XYZ file of C-alpha atoms in Angstrom:
330
model
C 9.590 -6.637 23.387
C 10.266 -8.894 20.395
C 10.416 -5.889 18.059
C 12.795 -3.979 20.335
C 15.055 -6.996 20.722
C 15.077 -7.552 16.978
C 15.964 -3.943 16.243
C 18.807 -4.196 18.717
C 20.144 -7.200 16.815
C 19.745 -5.281 13.565
C 21.821 -2.482 14.996
C 24.648 -4.876 15.783
C 24.474 -6.198 12.243
C 25.638 -2.905 10.757
C 29.138 -3.105 9.357
C 31.829 -1.383 11.338
C 32.704 0.706 8.300
C 29.282 2.318 8.047
C 29.363 6.079 8.352
C 25.954 6.408 9.941
C 23.488 4.277 11.839
C 19.860 5.214 11.189
C 17.746 5.287 14.338
C 15.073 3.070 12.799
C 16.634 0.944 10.071
C 13.351 -0.310 8.623
C 11.698 3.108 8.540
C 14.831 4.547 6.913
C 14.701 2.019 4.072
C 10.929 2.286 3.644
C 11.043 6.084 3.452
C 13.742 5.980 0.784
C 11.676 3.505 -1.232
C 8.626 5.731 -0.893
C 10.697 8.541 -2.381
C 11.547 6.319 -5.331
C 7.918 5.369 -5.739
C 6.855 9.005 -5.898
C 9.492 9.815 -8.502
C 8.601 6.726 -10.553
C 5.009 7.980 -10.610
C 6.221 11.473 -11.443
C 8.185 10.161 -14.419
C 5.157 8.244 -15.726
C 3.075 11.409 -15.683
C 5.888 13.472 -17.176
C 6.155 11.085 -20.106
C 2.389 11.221 -20.550
C 2.424 15.004 -20.663
C 0.666 15.516 -17.318
C 3.192 17.949 -15.892
C 0.918 19.050 -13.060
C 0.603 15.501 -11.725
C 4.317 14.922 -12.279
C 5.061 17.963 -10.140
C 2.585 16.857 -7.477
C 4.362 13.530 -7.029
C 7.762 15.228 -7.066
C 6.814 17.458 -4.114
C 6.543 14.644 -1.593
C 10.149 13.371 -1.467
C 11.700 16.791 -0.879
C 8.914 18.479 1.071
C 7.834 15.621 3.355
C 9.898 12.475 3.275
C 13.395 13.942 3.261
C 12.982 15.367 6.756
C 12.289 11.846 8.037
C 15.732 10.587 6.918
C 17.823 13.759 6.912
C 19.382 13.251 10.325
C 20.411 9.699 9.400
C 22.321 10.722 6.257
C 25.978 11.647 6.137
C 26.730 15.333 5.455
C 27.883 14.435 1.942
C 24.637 12.600 1.192
C 22.564 15.478 2.539
C 24.279 17.769 0.055
C 23.689 15.300 -2.768
C 20.009 14.848 -1.935
C 19.456 18.608 -1.821
C 21.266 19.056 -5.132
C 19.178 16.250 -6.644
C 15.922 17.857 -5.530
C 16.998 21.172 -7.035
C 17.881 19.580 -10.403
C 14.663 17.583 -10.456
C 12.555 20.664 -9.791
C 14.474 22.705 -12.367
C 13.935 20.009 -14.990
C 10.220 19.971 -14.217
C 9.968 23.749 -14.306
C 11.769 24.103 -17.625
C 9.800 21.225 -19.217
C 12.862 19.503 -20.613
C 12.530 16.238 -22.598
C 11.544 13.200 -20.569
C 14.976 11.681 -21.217
C 16.484 14.568 -19.266
C 14.039 14.002 -16.438
C 14.920 10.300 -16.390
C 18.601 11.242 -16.201
C 18.259 13.469 -13.137
C 16.066 10.857 -11.463
C 18.690 8.189 -12.118
C 21.220 10.364 -10.304
C 18.874 10.581 -7.329
C 18.250 6.823 -7.385
C 22.010 6.264 -7.260
C 22.205 8.500 -4.210
C 19.365 6.535 -2.601
C 21.413 3.385 -3.167
C 24.355 5.104 -1.491
C 22.124 5.968 1.460
C 20.930 2.374 1.735
C 24.568 1.287 1.712
C 24.834 2.913 5.146
C 22.936 -0.152 6.378
C 25.793 -2.418 5.335
C 25.075 -6.141 5.142
C 21.742 -5.580 6.832
C 20.219 -4.998 3.387
C 20.798 -8.674 2.625
C 19.310 -9.948 5.880
C 16.040 -11.760 5.015
C 14.487 -10.774 8.351
C 15.183 -7.112 7.659
C 13.990 -7.334 4.044
C 10.749 -8.979 5.147
C 10.005 -6.085 7.487
C 10.728 -3.511 4.797
C 8.449 -5.253 2.296
C 5.643 -5.514 4.847
C 5.771 -1.827 5.729
C 5.870 -0.716 2.093
C 2.804 -2.880 1.418
C 0.994 -1.370 4.385
C 1.638 2.097 2.959
C 0.395 0.958 -0.443
C -2.836 -0.308 1.092
C -3.426 3.047 2.761
C -2.769 4.984 -0.456
C -5.132 2.717 -2.375
C -7.875 3.224 0.170
C -7.524 6.970 -0.318
C -7.391 6.735 -4.096
C -10.144 4.308 -5.118
C -13.823 4.274 -4.241
C -16.406 1.991 -5.838
C -13.998 0.667 -8.490
C -13.258 4.221 -9.631
C -10.124 6.272 -9.156
C -11.150 9.247 -7.034
C -7.619 10.480 -6.302
C -5.165 9.718 -9.089
C -2.062 10.645 -7.101
C -2.941 8.280 -4.243
C -3.824 5.491 -6.673
C -0.514 5.871 -8.477
C 1.310 5.868 -5.140
C -0.258 2.477 -4.404
C 0.824 1.151 -7.811
C 4.429 2.174 -7.380
C 4.710 1.314 -3.702
C 3.704 -2.253 -4.512
C 6.237 -2.200 -7.347
C 8.968 -1.175 -4.885
C 7.883 -3.935 -2.485
C 8.036 -6.407 -5.366
C 11.591 -5.330 -6.182
C 12.675 -5.904 -2.593
C 10.990 -9.297 -2.695
C 12.625 -10.295 -5.979
C 16.046 -9.291 -4.675
C 15.689 -11.218 -1.418
C 13.352 -14.105 -2.278
C 16.172 -16.619 -2.644
C 16.953 -16.152 1.042
C 13.367 -16.756 2.187
C 12.083 -20.201 3.221
C 10.364 -21.887 0.287
C 6.832 -21.927 1.714
C 6.885 -18.278 2.775
C 8.515 -17.312 -0.524
C 5.804 -19.004 -2.588
C 2.908 -17.719 -0.485
C 4.242 -14.161 -0.445
C 4.784 -14.257 -4.193
C 1.160 -15.286 -4.763
C -0.111 -12.624 -2.383
C 1.883 -9.965 -4.213
C 0.437 -11.112 -7.539
C -3.046 -10.883 -6.057
C -2.351 -7.365 -4.771
C -1.126 -6.228 -8.187
C -4.201 -7.716 -9.849
C -6.603 -5.981 -7.440
C -4.927 -2.638 -8.002
C -4.890 -3.097 -11.780
C -8.621 -3.784 -11.919
C -9.357 -1.134 -9.268
C -11.003 -3.750 -7.115
C -12.566 -3.458 -3.699
C -10.275 -2.367 -0.870
C -11.250 -5.503 1.068
C -9.710 -7.647 -1.668
C -6.477 -5.672 -1.453
C -6.470 -5.888 2.336
C -6.843 -9.667 2.079
C -3.892 -9.984 -0.302
C -1.641 -7.680 1.684
C -2.610 -9.256 5.011
C -1.650 -12.639 3.560
C 1.703 -11.274 2.426
C 2.309 -9.671 5.813
C 1.531 -12.929 7.622
C 4.148 -14.787 5.586
C 6.654 -11.970 5.951
C 6.127 -11.968 9.726
C 7.003 -15.661 9.730
C 10.292 -14.739 8.082
C 11.135 -11.704 10.206
C 9.759 -12.925 13.503
C 8.143 -9.513 13.931
C 4.389 -9.100 13.730
C 3.136 -5.914 12.129
C 1.369 -3.655 14.579
C -2.401 -3.866 14.383
C -4.114 -1.004 12.624
C -4.852 1.778 15.044
C -8.287 3.131 15.796
C -9.227 6.709 15.012
C -8.965 7.468 18.721
C -5.431 6.076 18.785
C -4.364 8.274 15.884
C -5.899 11.394 17.420
C -4.186 10.692 20.744
C -0.841 10.209 19.011
C -1.212 13.471 17.085
C -2.038 15.345 20.296
C 1.041 13.878 21.960
C 3.323 14.646 19.031
C 2.111 18.226 18.640
C 2.670 18.793 22.363
C 6.156 17.347 21.927
C 6.792 19.661 18.978
C 5.961 22.685 21.133
C 8.188 21.438 23.928
C 11.097 20.687 21.599
C 10.864 24.065 19.906
C 10.720 25.920 23.205
C 13.859 24.036 24.208
C 15.730 25.087 21.082
C 15.469 21.683 19.373
C 13.985 22.643 16.023
C 15.003 19.378 14.376
C 13.226 17.291 16.994
C 10.169 19.528 16.677
C 10.067 18.938 12.924
C 10.399 15.172 13.376
C 7.403 15.248 15.723
C 5.381 17.165 13.115
C 6.356 14.685 10.415
C 5.270 11.731 12.547
C 2.008 13.469 13.430
C 1.156 13.696 9.744
C 2.749 10.687 8.049
C 2.259 8.116 10.794
C -1.111 9.266 12.077
C -3.169 11.909 10.283
C -2.832 10.196 6.912
C -4.905 7.352 8.339
C -7.647 9.782 9.334
C -7.907 11.553 5.980
C -10.319 9.056 4.417
C -12.932 8.877 7.195
C -12.668 12.595 7.943
C -12.980 13.520 4.266
C -16.280 11.670 4.103
C -17.603 13.804 6.969
C -16.080 17.203 6.168
C -13.801 17.492 3.142
C -13.022 21.150 3.799
C -11.802 20.440 7.322
C -9.853 17.388 6.170
C -8.103 19.415 3.455
C -7.328 22.235 5.883
C -5.827 19.892 8.471
C -3.835 18.020 5.841
C -2.242 21.252 4.647
C -1.642 22.468 8.198
C 0.016 19.291 9.416
C 1.852 18.446 6.213
C 3.052 21.897 5.161
C 2.092 24.964 7.152
C 3.437 24.101 10.598
C 6.741 22.909 9.167
C 7.048 26.001 6.976
C 6.413 28.164 10.032
C 9.030 26.206 11.961
C 11.636 26.863 9.281
C 10.981 30.614 9.546
C 12.132 30.435 13.193
C 9.178 32.200 14.798
C 8.915 33.004 18.464
C 7.834 30.109 20.676
C 4.590 31.968 21.333
C 3.793 32.236 17.621
C 4.603 28.591 16.992
C 2.534 27.479 19.980
C -0.420 29.552 18.776
C -0.288 27.874 15.354
C -0.104 24.424 16.925
C -2.992 25.254 19.251
C -5.097 26.336 16.253
C -4.385 22.970 14.645
C -5.354 21.208 17.866
C -8.646 23.109 17.880
C -9.386 21.871 14.352
C -8.403 18.355 15.388
C -10.896 18.580 18.229
C -13.617 19.343 15.668
C -12.450 16.411 13.554
C -12.498 14.127 16.581
C -16.105 15.102 17.299
C -17.149 14.491 13.693
C -15.714 10.976 13.843
C -17.333 10.265 17.183
C -14.107 10.157 19.115
């Protein structure tokens, strides 16, 4: 109830001149910052000559995250984002100098700023900023857990995501810290430093969880909104089942956009948290489900298949999820 009431207040805080009102203001901002984080990581790899890893990071903003904010953008911003993605991919494909890649990324970053401007004065609200920082940190913790095992980087892309997500959270903190109460500001600052140090030394996930939990506690004091407790595997499986059923229903009703949003939530908000434990049991199945939920079902949706064909593909995914559930004892 507190969260719903707070979001209602946030909605009223939007300036009357705003051209759009994102459905979930915090998620909108966090998703845009995740896009920036991916491109920051892409640029690092591009400069280091690892074009394959640069391309891997560059896939996520356009192929996954954009769909989560598309409906909240103005038509003009949708056109700009699509043009940005095209230029970014062309620059990668033609292997232009890193200065050229930086230039096209800067154009995208400017368009992200324009998208955030749709939130009006809300961007400067310390309660809102605290929620954004907390959610970015939660995402960073998840990426780190997927990327580091036993003080060794086992998935470079996920590790780099954690690095740059924390960097984005730090930027939001630095920009808003002056508006935070002194005690919470100091404690959050220390927790962020601890998180950066753990990631830099590739420390144990428990140490990172401790630092991020401390930051989230202080940020909750500022926002008045407690972060939701981490879900169990059973909770994530149940949510995926519900969302895939919703996707089928939406598509049958002619609501392709709503169907895609359900697929996005099934993957980003739920299956991502199952990848680690499932991968330890059956890496082949985990990889197959990741590709199905992240790419294949959405690609099929865009081809506008019959409802029967779409339902059959979703049902096949549900069958694999049933196997995954059994492997994890759920």
